[in-house]
Amino acid sequence: MSLWVRQIHRWLSIAFTATVVANFAAMGLGEPPAWVVYAPLLPLFLLLFTGLYMFVLPYAAGRRGG
């Protein structure tokens, strides 16, 4: 399970970076549409949850005795 979460976290970071770069590029061309401005939020929230999961993993494993 943790291997899947790590892989998803990596791909989400790529998607987040791409949406932020697209956001700055759109701002350079003028006023971007709202969907471009808010596009990085979905990968960001998913990164938050996967990152918190990976942060808690060592503590949960220590509590289980593994």
PDB file of N, CA, C and O in Angstrom:
ATOM      1  N   MET A   1       0.833  -1.198   0.000  1.00  0.00           N
ATOM      2  CA  MET A   1       0.000   0.000   0.000  1.00  0.00           C
ATOM      3  C   MET A   1       0.876   1.260   0.000  1.00  0.00           C
ATOM      4  O   MET A   1       0.602   2.193  -0.743  1.00  0.00           O
ATOM      5  N   SER A   2       1.925   1.277   0.831  1.00  0.00           N
ATOM      6  CA  SER A   2       2.740   2.483   0.921  1.00  0.00           C
ATOM      7  C   SER A   2       3.510   2.739  -0.370  1.00  0.00           C
ATOM      8  O   SER A   2       3.794   3.892  -0.701  1.00  0.00           O
ATOM      9  N   LEU A   3       3.842   1.671  -1.098  1.00  0.00           N
ATOM     10  CA  LEU A   3       4.527   1.866  -2.383  1.00  0.00           C
ATOM     11  C   LEU A   3       3.618   2.564  -3.383  1.00  0.00           C
ATOM     12  O   LEU A   3       4.063   3.425  -4.151  1.00  0.00           O
ATOM     13  N   TRP A   4       2.335   2.201  -3.369  1.00  0.00           N
ATOM     14  CA  TRP A   4       1.370   2.863  -4.248  1.00  0.00           C
ATOM     15  C   TRP A   4       1.220   4.336  -3.878  1.00  0.00           C
ATOM     16  O   TRP A   4       1.153   5.197  -4.747  1.00  0.00           O
ATOM     17  N   VAL A   5       1.165   4.608  -2.581  1.00  0.00           N
ATOM     18  CA  VAL A   5       0.997   5.990  -2.134  1.00  0.00           C
ATOM     19  C   VAL A   5       2.215   6.811  -2.524  1.00  0.00           C
ATOM     20  O   VAL A   5       2.091   7.958  -2.974  1.00  0.00           O
ATOM     21  N   ARG A   6       3.408   6.243  -2.397  1.00  0.00           N
ATOM     22  CA  ARG A   6       4.621   6.964  -2.797  1.00  0.00           C
ATOM     23  C   ARG A   6       4.614   7.266  -4.288  1.00  0.00           C
ATOM     24  O   ARG A   6       4.968   8.377  -4.709  1.00  0.00           O
ATOM     25  N   GLN A   7       4.225   6.286  -5.089  1.00  0.00           N
ATOM     26  CA  GLN A   7       4.190   6.495  -6.535  1.00  0.00           C
ATOM     27  C   GLN A   7       3.139   7.537  -6.907  1.00  0.00           C
ATOM     28  O   GLN A   7       3.393   8.404  -7.752  1.00  0.00           O
ATOM     29  N   ILE A   8       1.983   7.475  -6.295  1.00  0.00           N
ATOM     30  CA  ILE A   8       0.936   8.463  -6.550  1.00  0.00           C
ATOM     31  C   ILE A   8       1.410   9.853  -6.134  1.00  0.00           C
ATOM     32  O   ILE A   8       1.171  10.847  -6.825  1.00  0.00           O
ATOM     33  N   HIS A   9       2.107   9.932  -5.004  1.00  0.00           N
ATOM     34  CA  HIS A   9       2.629  11.207  -4.517  1.00  0.00           C
ATOM     35  C   HIS A   9       3.620  11.800  -5.522  1.00  0.00           C
ATOM     36  O   HIS A   9       3.596  13.006  -5.776  1.00  0.00           O
ATOM     37  N   ARG A  10       4.464  10.963  -6.087  1.00  0.00           N
ATOM     38  CA  ARG A  10       5.433  11.445  -7.087  1.00  0.00           C
ATOM     39  C   ARG A  10       4.727  12.000  -8.320  1.00  0.00           C
ATOM     40  O   ARG A  10       5.075  13.076  -8.817  1.00  0.00           O
ATOM     41  N   TRP A  11       3.736  11.259  -8.827  1.00  0.00           N
ATOM     42  CA  TRP A  11       3.028  11.721 -10.018  1.00  0.00           C
ATOM     43  C   TRP A  11       2.193  12.961  -9.727  1.00  0.00           C
ATOM     44  O   TRP A  11       2.047  13.834 -10.589  1.00  0.00           O
ATOM     45  N   LEU A  12       1.642  13.040  -8.530  1.00  0.00           N
ATOM     46  CA  LEU A  12       0.885  14.240  -8.161  1.00  0.00           C
ATOM     47  C   LEU A  12       1.795  15.457  -8.095  1.00  0.00           C
ATOM     48  O   LEU A  12       1.382  16.566  -8.438  1.00  0.00           O
ATOM     49  N   SER A  13       3.024  15.264  -7.636  1.00  0.00           N
ATOM     50  CA  SER A  13       3.947  16.396  -7.578  1.00  0.00           C
ATOM     51  C   SER A  13       4.282  16.898  -8.974  1.00  0.00           C
ATOM     52  O   SER A  13       4.422  18.109  -9.197  1.00  0.00           O
ATOM     53  N   ILE A  14       4.392  15.986  -9.940  1.00  0.00           N
ATOM     54  CA  ILE A  14       4.622  16.393 -11.323  1.00  0.00           C
ATOM     55  C   ILE A  14       3.410  17.155 -11.857  1.00  0.00           C
ATOM     56  O   ILE A  14       3.555  18.207 -12.499  1.00  0.00           O
ATOM     57  N   ALA A  15       2.221  16.643 -11.585  1.00  0.00           N
ATOM     58  CA  ALA A  15       0.995  17.316 -12.039  1.00  0.00           C
ATOM     59  C   ALA A  15       0.855  18.690 -11.392  1.00  0.00           C
ATOM     60  O   ALA A  15       0.481  19.671 -12.061  1.00  0.00           O
ATOM     61  N   PHE A  16       1.168  18.795 -10.109  1.00  0.00           N
ATOM     62  CA  PHE A  16       1.079  20.076  -9.413  1.00  0.00           C
ATOM     63  C   PHE A  16       2.055  21.079 -10.013  1.00  0.00           C
ATOM     64  O   PHE A  16       1.699  22.235 -10.275  1.00  0.00           O
ATOM     65  N   THR A  17       3.289  20.636 -10.246  1.00  0.00           N
ATOM     66  CA  THR A  17       4.288  21.527 -10.827  1.00  0.00           C
ATOM     67  C   THR A  17       3.856  21.996 -12.212  1.00  0.00           C
ATOM     68  O   THR A  17       4.011  23.181 -12.555  1.00  0.00           O
ATOM     69  N   ALA A  18       3.315  21.098 -13.006  1.00  0.00           N
ATOM     70  CA  ALA A  18       2.870  21.464 -14.351  1.00  0.00           C
ATOM     71  C   ALA A  18       1.731  22.481 -14.301  1.00  0.00           C
ATOM     72  O   ALA A  18       1.706  23.434 -15.101  1.00  0.00           O
ATOM     73  N   THR A  19       0.802  22.308 -13.378  1.00  0.00           N
ATOM     74  CA  THR A  19      -0.315  23.259 -13.294  1.00  0.00           C
ATOM     75  C   THR A  19       0.152  24.624 -12.796  1.00  0.00           C
ATOM     76  O   THR A  19      -0.372  25.647 -13.231  1.00  0.00           O
ATOM     77  N   VAL A  20       1.140  24.646 -11.913  1.00  0.00           N
ATOM     78  CA  VAL A  20       1.665  25.931 -11.445  1.00  0.00           C
ATOM     79  C   VAL A  20       2.403  26.640 -12.576  1.00  0.00           C
ATOM     80  O   VAL A  20       2.244  27.855 -12.763  1.00  0.00           O
ATOM     81  N   VAL A  21       3.197  25.902 -13.345  1.00  0.00           N
ATOM     82  CA  VAL A  21       3.899  26.497 -14.485  1.00  0.00           C
ATOM     83  C   VAL A  21       2.889  27.016 -15.505  1.00  0.00           C
ATOM     84  O   VAL A  21       3.048  28.130 -16.041  1.00  0.00           O
ATOM     85  N   ALA A  22       1.844  26.243 -15.777  1.00  0.00           N
ATOM     86  CA  ALA A  22       0.802  26.690 -16.703  1.00  0.00           C
ATOM     87  C   ALA A  22       0.091  27.932 -16.173  1.00  0.00           C
ATOM     88  O   ALA A  22      -0.266  28.832 -16.956  1.00  0.00           O
ATOM     89  N   ASN A  23      -0.089  27.997 -14.881  1.00  0.00           N
ATOM     90  CA  ASN A  23      -0.725  29.156 -14.264  1.00  0.00           C
ATOM     91  C   ASN A  23       0.116  30.411 -14.484  1.00  0.00           C
ATOM     92  O   ASN A  23      -0.404  31.458 -14.871  1.00  0.00           O
ATOM     93  N   PHE A  24       1.429  30.303 -14.248  1.00  0.00           N
ATOM     94  CA  PHE A  24       2.291  31.465 -14.456  1.00  0.00           C
ATOM     95  C   PHE A  24       2.361  31.847 -15.930  1.00  0.00           C
ATOM     96  O   PHE A  24       2.413  33.028 -16.265  1.00  0.00           O
ATOM     97  N   ALA A  25       2.376  30.862 -16.815  1.00  0.00           N
ATOM     98  CA  ALA A  25       2.391  31.154 -18.246  1.00  0.00           C
ATOM     99  C   ALA A  25       1.109  31.864 -18.667  1.00  0.00           C
ATOM    100  O   ALA A  25       1.144  32.816 -19.457  1.00  0.00           O
ATOM    101  N   ALA A  26      -0.020  31.416 -18.135  1.00  0.00           N
ATOM    102  CA  ALA A  26      -1.298  32.056 -18.459  1.00  0.00           C
ATOM    103  C   ALA A  26      -1.357  33.472 -17.906  1.00  0.00           C
ATOM    104  O   ALA A  26      -1.918  34.374 -18.548  1.00  0.00           O
ATOM    105  N   MET A  27      -0.778  33.679 -16.740  1.00  0.00           N
ATOM    106  CA  MET A  27      -0.768  35.037 -16.175  1.00  0.00           C
ATOM    107  C   MET A  27       0.116  35.972 -16.996  1.00  0.00           C
ATOM    108  O   MET A  27      -0.144  37.175 -17.046  1.00  0.00           O
ATOM    109  N   GLY A  28       1.147  35.409 -17.618  1.00  0.00           N
ATOM    110  CA  GLY A  28       1.997  36.230 -18.468  1.00  0.00           C
ATOM    111  C   GLY A  28       1.301  36.682 -19.735  1.00  0.00           C
ATOM    112  O   GLY A  28       1.684  37.685 -20.340  1.00  0.00           O
ATOM    113  N   LEU A  29       0.285  35.953 -20.155  1.00  0.00           N
ATOM    114  CA  LEU A  29      -0.453  36.301 -21.360  1.00  0.00           C
ATOM    115  C   LEU A  29      -1.633  37.226 -21.094  1.00  0.00           C
ATOM    116  O   LEU A  29      -2.287  37.686 -22.029  1.00  0.00           O
ATOM    117  N   GLY A  30      -1.929  37.470 -19.844  1.00  0.00           N
ATOM    118  CA  GLY A  30      -3.057  38.326 -19.495  1.00  0.00           C
ATOM    119  C   GLY A  30      -3.828  37.721 -18.338  1.00  0.00           C
ATOM    120  O   GLY A  30      -3.302  36.922 -17.574  1.00  0.00           O
ATOM    121  N   GLU A  31      -5.056  38.102 -18.220  1.00  0.00           N
ATOM    122  CA  GLU A  31      -5.912  37.594 -17.142  1.00  0.00           C
ATOM    123  C   GLU A  31      -6.343  36.161 -17.462  1.00  0.00           C
ATOM    124  O   GLU A  31      -7.092  35.939 -18.417  1.00  0.00           O
ATOM    125  N   PRO A  32      -5.900  35.183 -16.659  1.00  0.00           N
ATOM    126  CA  PRO A  32      -6.264  33.792 -16.952  1.00  0.00           C
ATOM    127  C   PRO A  32      -7.681  33.480 -16.483  1.00  0.00           C
ATOM    128  O   PRO A  32      -8.212  34.124 -15.584  1.00  0.00           O
ATOM    129  N   PRO A  33      -8.306  32.475 -17.093  1.00  0.00           N
ATOM    130  CA  PRO A  33      -9.633  32.048 -16.631  1.00  0.00           C
ATOM    131  C   PRO A  33      -9.544  31.455 -15.219  1.00  0.00           C
ATOM    132  O   PRO A  33      -8.484  31.022 -14.772  1.00  0.00           O
ATOM    133  N   ALA A  34     -10.655  31.413 -14.566  1.00  0.00           N
ATOM    134  CA  ALA A  34     -10.686  30.946 -13.178  1.00  0.00           C
ATOM    135  C   ALA A  34     -10.251  29.488 -13.056  1.00  0.00           C
ATOM    136  O   ALA A  34      -9.580  29.109 -12.091  1.00  0.00           O
ATOM    137  N   TRP A  35     -10.578  28.648 -14.036  1.00  0.00           N
ATOM    138  CA  TRP A  35     -10.220  27.239 -13.928  1.00  0.00           C
ATOM    139  C   TRP A  35      -8.708  27.038 -13.983  1.00  0.00           C
ATOM    140  O   TRP A  35      -8.185  26.087 -13.405  1.00  0.00           O
ATOM    141  N   VAL A  36      -7.992  27.954 -14.663  1.00  0.00           N
ATOM    142  CA  VAL A  36      -6.535  27.866 -14.702  1.00  0.00           C
ATOM    143  C   VAL A  36      -5.955  28.278 -13.351  1.00  0.00           C
ATOM    144  O   VAL A  36      -4.996  27.678 -12.866  1.00  0.00           O
ATOM    145  N   VAL A  37      -6.542  29.287 -12.754  1.00  0.00           N
ATOM    146  CA  VAL A  37      -6.053  29.781 -11.466  1.00  0.00           C
ATOM    147  C   VAL A  37      -6.245  28.733 -10.375  1.00  0.00           C
ATOM    148  O   VAL A  37      -5.364  28.523  -9.533  1.00  0.00           O
ATOM    149  N   TYR A  38      -7.379  28.049 -10.395  1.00  0.00           N
ATOM    150  CA  TYR A  38      -7.680  27.083  -9.339  1.00  0.00           C
ATOM    151  C   TYR A  38      -7.250  25.656  -9.662  1.00  0.00           C
ATOM    152  O   TYR A  38      -7.421  24.761  -8.842  1.00  0.00           O
ATOM    153  N   ALA A  39      -6.682  25.424 -10.838  1.00  0.00           N
ATOM    154  CA  ALA A  39      -6.268  24.076 -11.238  1.00  0.00           C
ATOM    155  C   ALA A  39      -5.230  23.452 -10.293  1.00  0.00           C
ATOM    156  O   ALA A  39      -5.291  22.250 -10.047  1.00  0.00           O
ATOM    157  N   PRO A  40      -4.273  24.199  -9.740  1.00  0.00           N
ATOM    158  CA  PRO A  40      -3.293  23.557  -8.852  1.00  0.00           C
ATOM    159  C   PRO A  40      -3.855  23.092  -7.507  1.00  0.00           C
ATOM    160  O   PRO A  40      -3.198  22.336  -6.798  1.00  0.00           O
ATOM    161  N   LEU A  41      -5.057  23.499  -7.175  1.00  0.00           N
ATOM    162  CA  LEU A  41      -5.577  23.160  -5.847  1.00  0.00           C
ATOM    163  C   LEU A  41      -5.880  21.674  -5.675  1.00  0.00           C
ATOM    164  O   LEU A  41      -5.605  21.111  -4.606  1.00  0.00           O
ATOM    165  N   LEU A  42      -6.420  21.016  -6.680  1.00  0.00           N
ATOM    166  CA  LEU A  42      -6.736  19.593  -6.561  1.00  0.00           C
ATOM    167  C   LEU A  42      -5.474  18.758  -6.328  1.00  0.00           C
ATOM    168  O   LEU A  42      -5.424  17.997  -5.355  1.00  0.00           O
ATOM    169  N   PRO A  43      -4.423  18.894  -7.164  1.00  0.00           N
ATOM    170  CA  PRO A  43      -3.218  18.118  -6.864  1.00  0.00           C
ATOM    171  C   PRO A  43      -2.592  18.508  -5.531  1.00  0.00           C
ATOM    172  O   PRO A  43      -2.008  17.664  -4.842  1.00  0.00           O
ATOM    173  N   LEU A  44      -2.728  19.772  -5.151  1.00  0.00           N
ATOM    174  CA  LEU A  44      -2.148  20.209  -3.878  1.00  0.00           C
ATOM    175  C   LEU A  44      -2.815  19.524  -2.699  1.00  0.00           C
ATOM    176  O   LEU A  44      -2.140  19.041  -1.776  1.00  0.00           O
ATOM    177  N   PHE A  45      -4.142  19.442  -2.711  1.00  0.00           N
ATOM    178  CA  PHE A  45      -4.842  18.773  -1.612  1.00  0.00           C
ATOM    179  C   PHE A  45      -4.550  17.272  -1.591  1.00  0.00           C
ATOM    180  O   PHE A  45      -4.387  16.682  -0.532  1.00  0.00           O
ATOM    181  N   LEU A  46      -4.459  16.666  -2.771  1.00  0.00           N
ATOM    182  CA  LEU A  46      -4.116  15.250  -2.819  1.00  0.00           C
ATOM    183  C   LEU A  46      -2.687  15.023  -2.337  1.00  0.00           C
ATOM    184  O   LEU A  46      -2.402  14.032  -1.651  1.00  0.00           O
ATOM    185  N   LEU A  47      -1.787  15.951  -2.656  1.00  0.00           N
ATOM    186  CA  LEU A  47      -0.420  15.870  -2.140  1.00  0.00           C
ATOM    187  C   LEU A  47      -0.402  15.994  -0.623  1.00  0.00           C
ATOM    188  O   LEU A  47       0.399  15.340   0.048  1.00  0.00           O
ATOM    189  N   LEU A  48      -1.273  16.824  -0.089  1.00  0.00           N
ATOM    190  CA  LEU A  48      -1.357  16.973   1.359  1.00  0.00           C
ATOM    191  C   LEU A  48      -1.720  15.647   2.019  1.00  0.00           C
ATOM    192  O   LEU A  48      -1.060  15.225   2.980  1.00  0.00           O
ATOM    193  N   PHE A  49      -2.725  14.967   1.489  1.00  0.00           N
ATOM    194  CA  PHE A  49      -3.165  13.713   2.109  1.00  0.00           C
ATOM    195  C   PHE A  49      -2.133  12.602   1.957  1.00  0.00           C
ATOM    196  O   PHE A  49      -1.859  11.878   2.901  1.00  0.00           O
ATOM    197  N   THR A  50      -1.533  12.488   0.762  1.00  0.00           N
ATOM    198  CA  THR A  50      -0.521  11.444   0.593  1.00  0.00           C
ATOM    199  C   THR A  50       0.727  11.758   1.406  1.00  0.00           C
ATOM    200  O   THR A  50       1.353  10.859   1.954  1.00  0.00           O
ATOM    201  N   GLY A  51       1.073  13.026   1.496  1.00  0.00           N
ATOM    202  CA  GLY A  51       2.235  13.412   2.299  1.00  0.00           C
ATOM    203  C   GLY A  51       2.014  13.164   3.774  1.00  0.00           C
ATOM    204  O   GLY A  51       2.918  12.692   4.479  1.00  0.00           O
ATOM    205  N   LEU A  52       0.826  13.462   4.266  1.00  0.00           N
ATOM    206  CA  LEU A  52       0.527  13.187   5.674  1.00  0.00           C
ATOM    207  C   LEU A  52       0.534  11.692   5.962  1.00  0.00           C
ATOM    208  O   LEU A  52       1.008  11.251   7.009  1.00  0.00           O
ATOM    209  N   TYR A  53       0.038  10.912   5.014  1.00  0.00           N
ATOM    210  CA  TYR A  53       0.064   9.453   5.174  1.00  0.00           C
ATOM    211  C   TYR A  53       1.499   8.958   5.290  1.00  0.00           C
ATOM    212  O   TYR A  53       1.829   8.169   6.175  1.00  0.00           O
ATOM    213  N   MET A  54       2.367   9.439   4.406  1.00  0.00           N
ATOM    214  CA  MET A  54       3.764   8.999   4.450  1.00  0.00           C
ATOM    215  C   MET A  54       4.478   9.519   5.688  1.00  0.00           C
ATOM    216  O   MET A  54       5.390   8.882   6.202  1.00  0.00           O
ATOM    217  N   PHE A  55       4.071  10.675   6.179  1.00  0.00           N
ATOM    218  CA  PHE A  55       4.669  11.217   7.393  1.00  0.00           C
ATOM    219  C   PHE A  55       4.330  10.368   8.614  1.00  0.00           C
ATOM    220  O   PHE A  55       5.159  10.155   9.494  1.00  0.00           O
ATOM    221  N   VAL A  56       3.104   9.858   8.661  1.00  0.00           N
ATOM    222  CA  VAL A  56       2.640   9.090   9.818  1.00  0.00           C
ATOM    223  C   VAL A  56       3.115   7.636   9.766  1.00  0.00           C
ATOM    224  O   VAL A  56       3.182   6.981  10.809  1.00  0.00           O
ATOM    225  N   LEU A  57       3.473   7.140   8.585  1.00  0.00           N
ATOM    226  CA  LEU A  57       3.860   5.720   8.436  1.00  0.00           C
ATOM    227  C   LEU A  57       4.926   5.260   9.437  1.00  0.00           C
ATOM    228  O   LEU A  57       4.733   4.217  10.077  1.00  0.00           O
ATOM    229  N   PRO A  58       6.050   5.947   9.617  1.00  0.00           N
ATOM    230  CA  PRO A  58       7.054   5.447  10.558  1.00  0.00           C
ATOM    231  C   PRO A  58       6.551   5.391  11.997  1.00  0.00           C
ATOM    232  O   PRO A  58       6.908   4.471  12.748  1.00  0.00           O
ATOM    233  N   TYR A  59       5.726   6.326  12.379  1.00  0.00           N
ATOM    234  CA  TYR A  59       5.194   6.336  13.742  1.00  0.00           C
ATOM    235  C   TYR A  59       4.197   5.200  13.948  1.00  0.00           C
ATOM    236  O   TYR A  59       4.156   4.581  15.001  1.00  0.00           O
ATOM    237  N   ALA A  60       3.383   4.934  12.943  1.00  0.00           N
ATOM    238  CA  ALA A  60       2.416   3.844  13.026  1.00  0.00           C
ATOM    239  C   ALA A  60       3.142   2.503  13.041  1.00  0.00           C
ATOM    240  O   ALA A  60       2.732   1.583  13.756  1.00  0.00           O
ATOM    241  N   ALA A  61       4.209   2.364  12.273  1.00  0.00           N
ATOM    242  CA  ALA A  61       4.971   1.118  12.249  1.00  0.00           C
ATOM    243  C   ALA A  61       5.667   0.897  13.583  1.00  0.00           C
ATOM    244  O   ALA A  61       5.741  -0.245  14.068  1.00  0.00           O
ATOM    245  N   GLY A  62       6.159   1.946  14.198  1.00  0.00           N
ATOM    246  CA  GLY A  62       6.804   1.823  15.504  1.00  0.00           C
ATOM    247  C   GLY A  62       5.827   1.428  16.583  1.00  0.00           C
ATOM    248  O   GLY A  62       6.150   0.667  17.501  1.00  0.00           O
ATOM    249  N   ARG A  63       4.619   1.885  16.459  1.00  0.00           N
ATOM    250  CA  ARG A  63       3.588   1.551  17.442  1.00  0.00           C
ATOM    251  C   ARG A  63       3.138   0.097  17.311  1.00  0.00           C
ATOM    252  O   ARG A  63       2.781  -0.547  18.274  1.00  0.00           O
ATOM    253  N   ARG A  64       3.153  -0.398  16.058  1.00  0.00           N
ATOM    254  CA  ARG A  64       2.762  -1.786  15.815  1.00  0.00           C
ATOM    255  C   ARG A  64       3.875  -2.771  16.193  1.00  0.00           C
ATOM    256  O   ARG A  64       3.647  -3.961  16.245  1.00  0.00           O
ATOM    257  N   GLY A  65       5.081  -2.230  16.364  1.00  0.00           N
ATOM    258  CA  GLY A  65       6.200  -3.100  16.697  1.00  0.00           C
ATOM    259  C   GLY A  65       6.942  -3.599  15.497  1.00  0.00           C
ATOM    260  O   GLY A  65       7.768  -4.491  15.573  1.00  0.00           O
ATOM    261  N   GLY A  66       6.692  -3.002  14.323  1.00  0.00           N
ATOM    262  CA  GLY A  66       7.353  -3.460  13.099  1.00  0.00           C
ATOM    263  C   GLY A  66       8.373  -2.502  12.684  1.00  0.00           C
ATOM    264  O   GLY A  66       9.238  -2.555  11.967  1.00  0.00           O
TER     265      GLY A  66
END
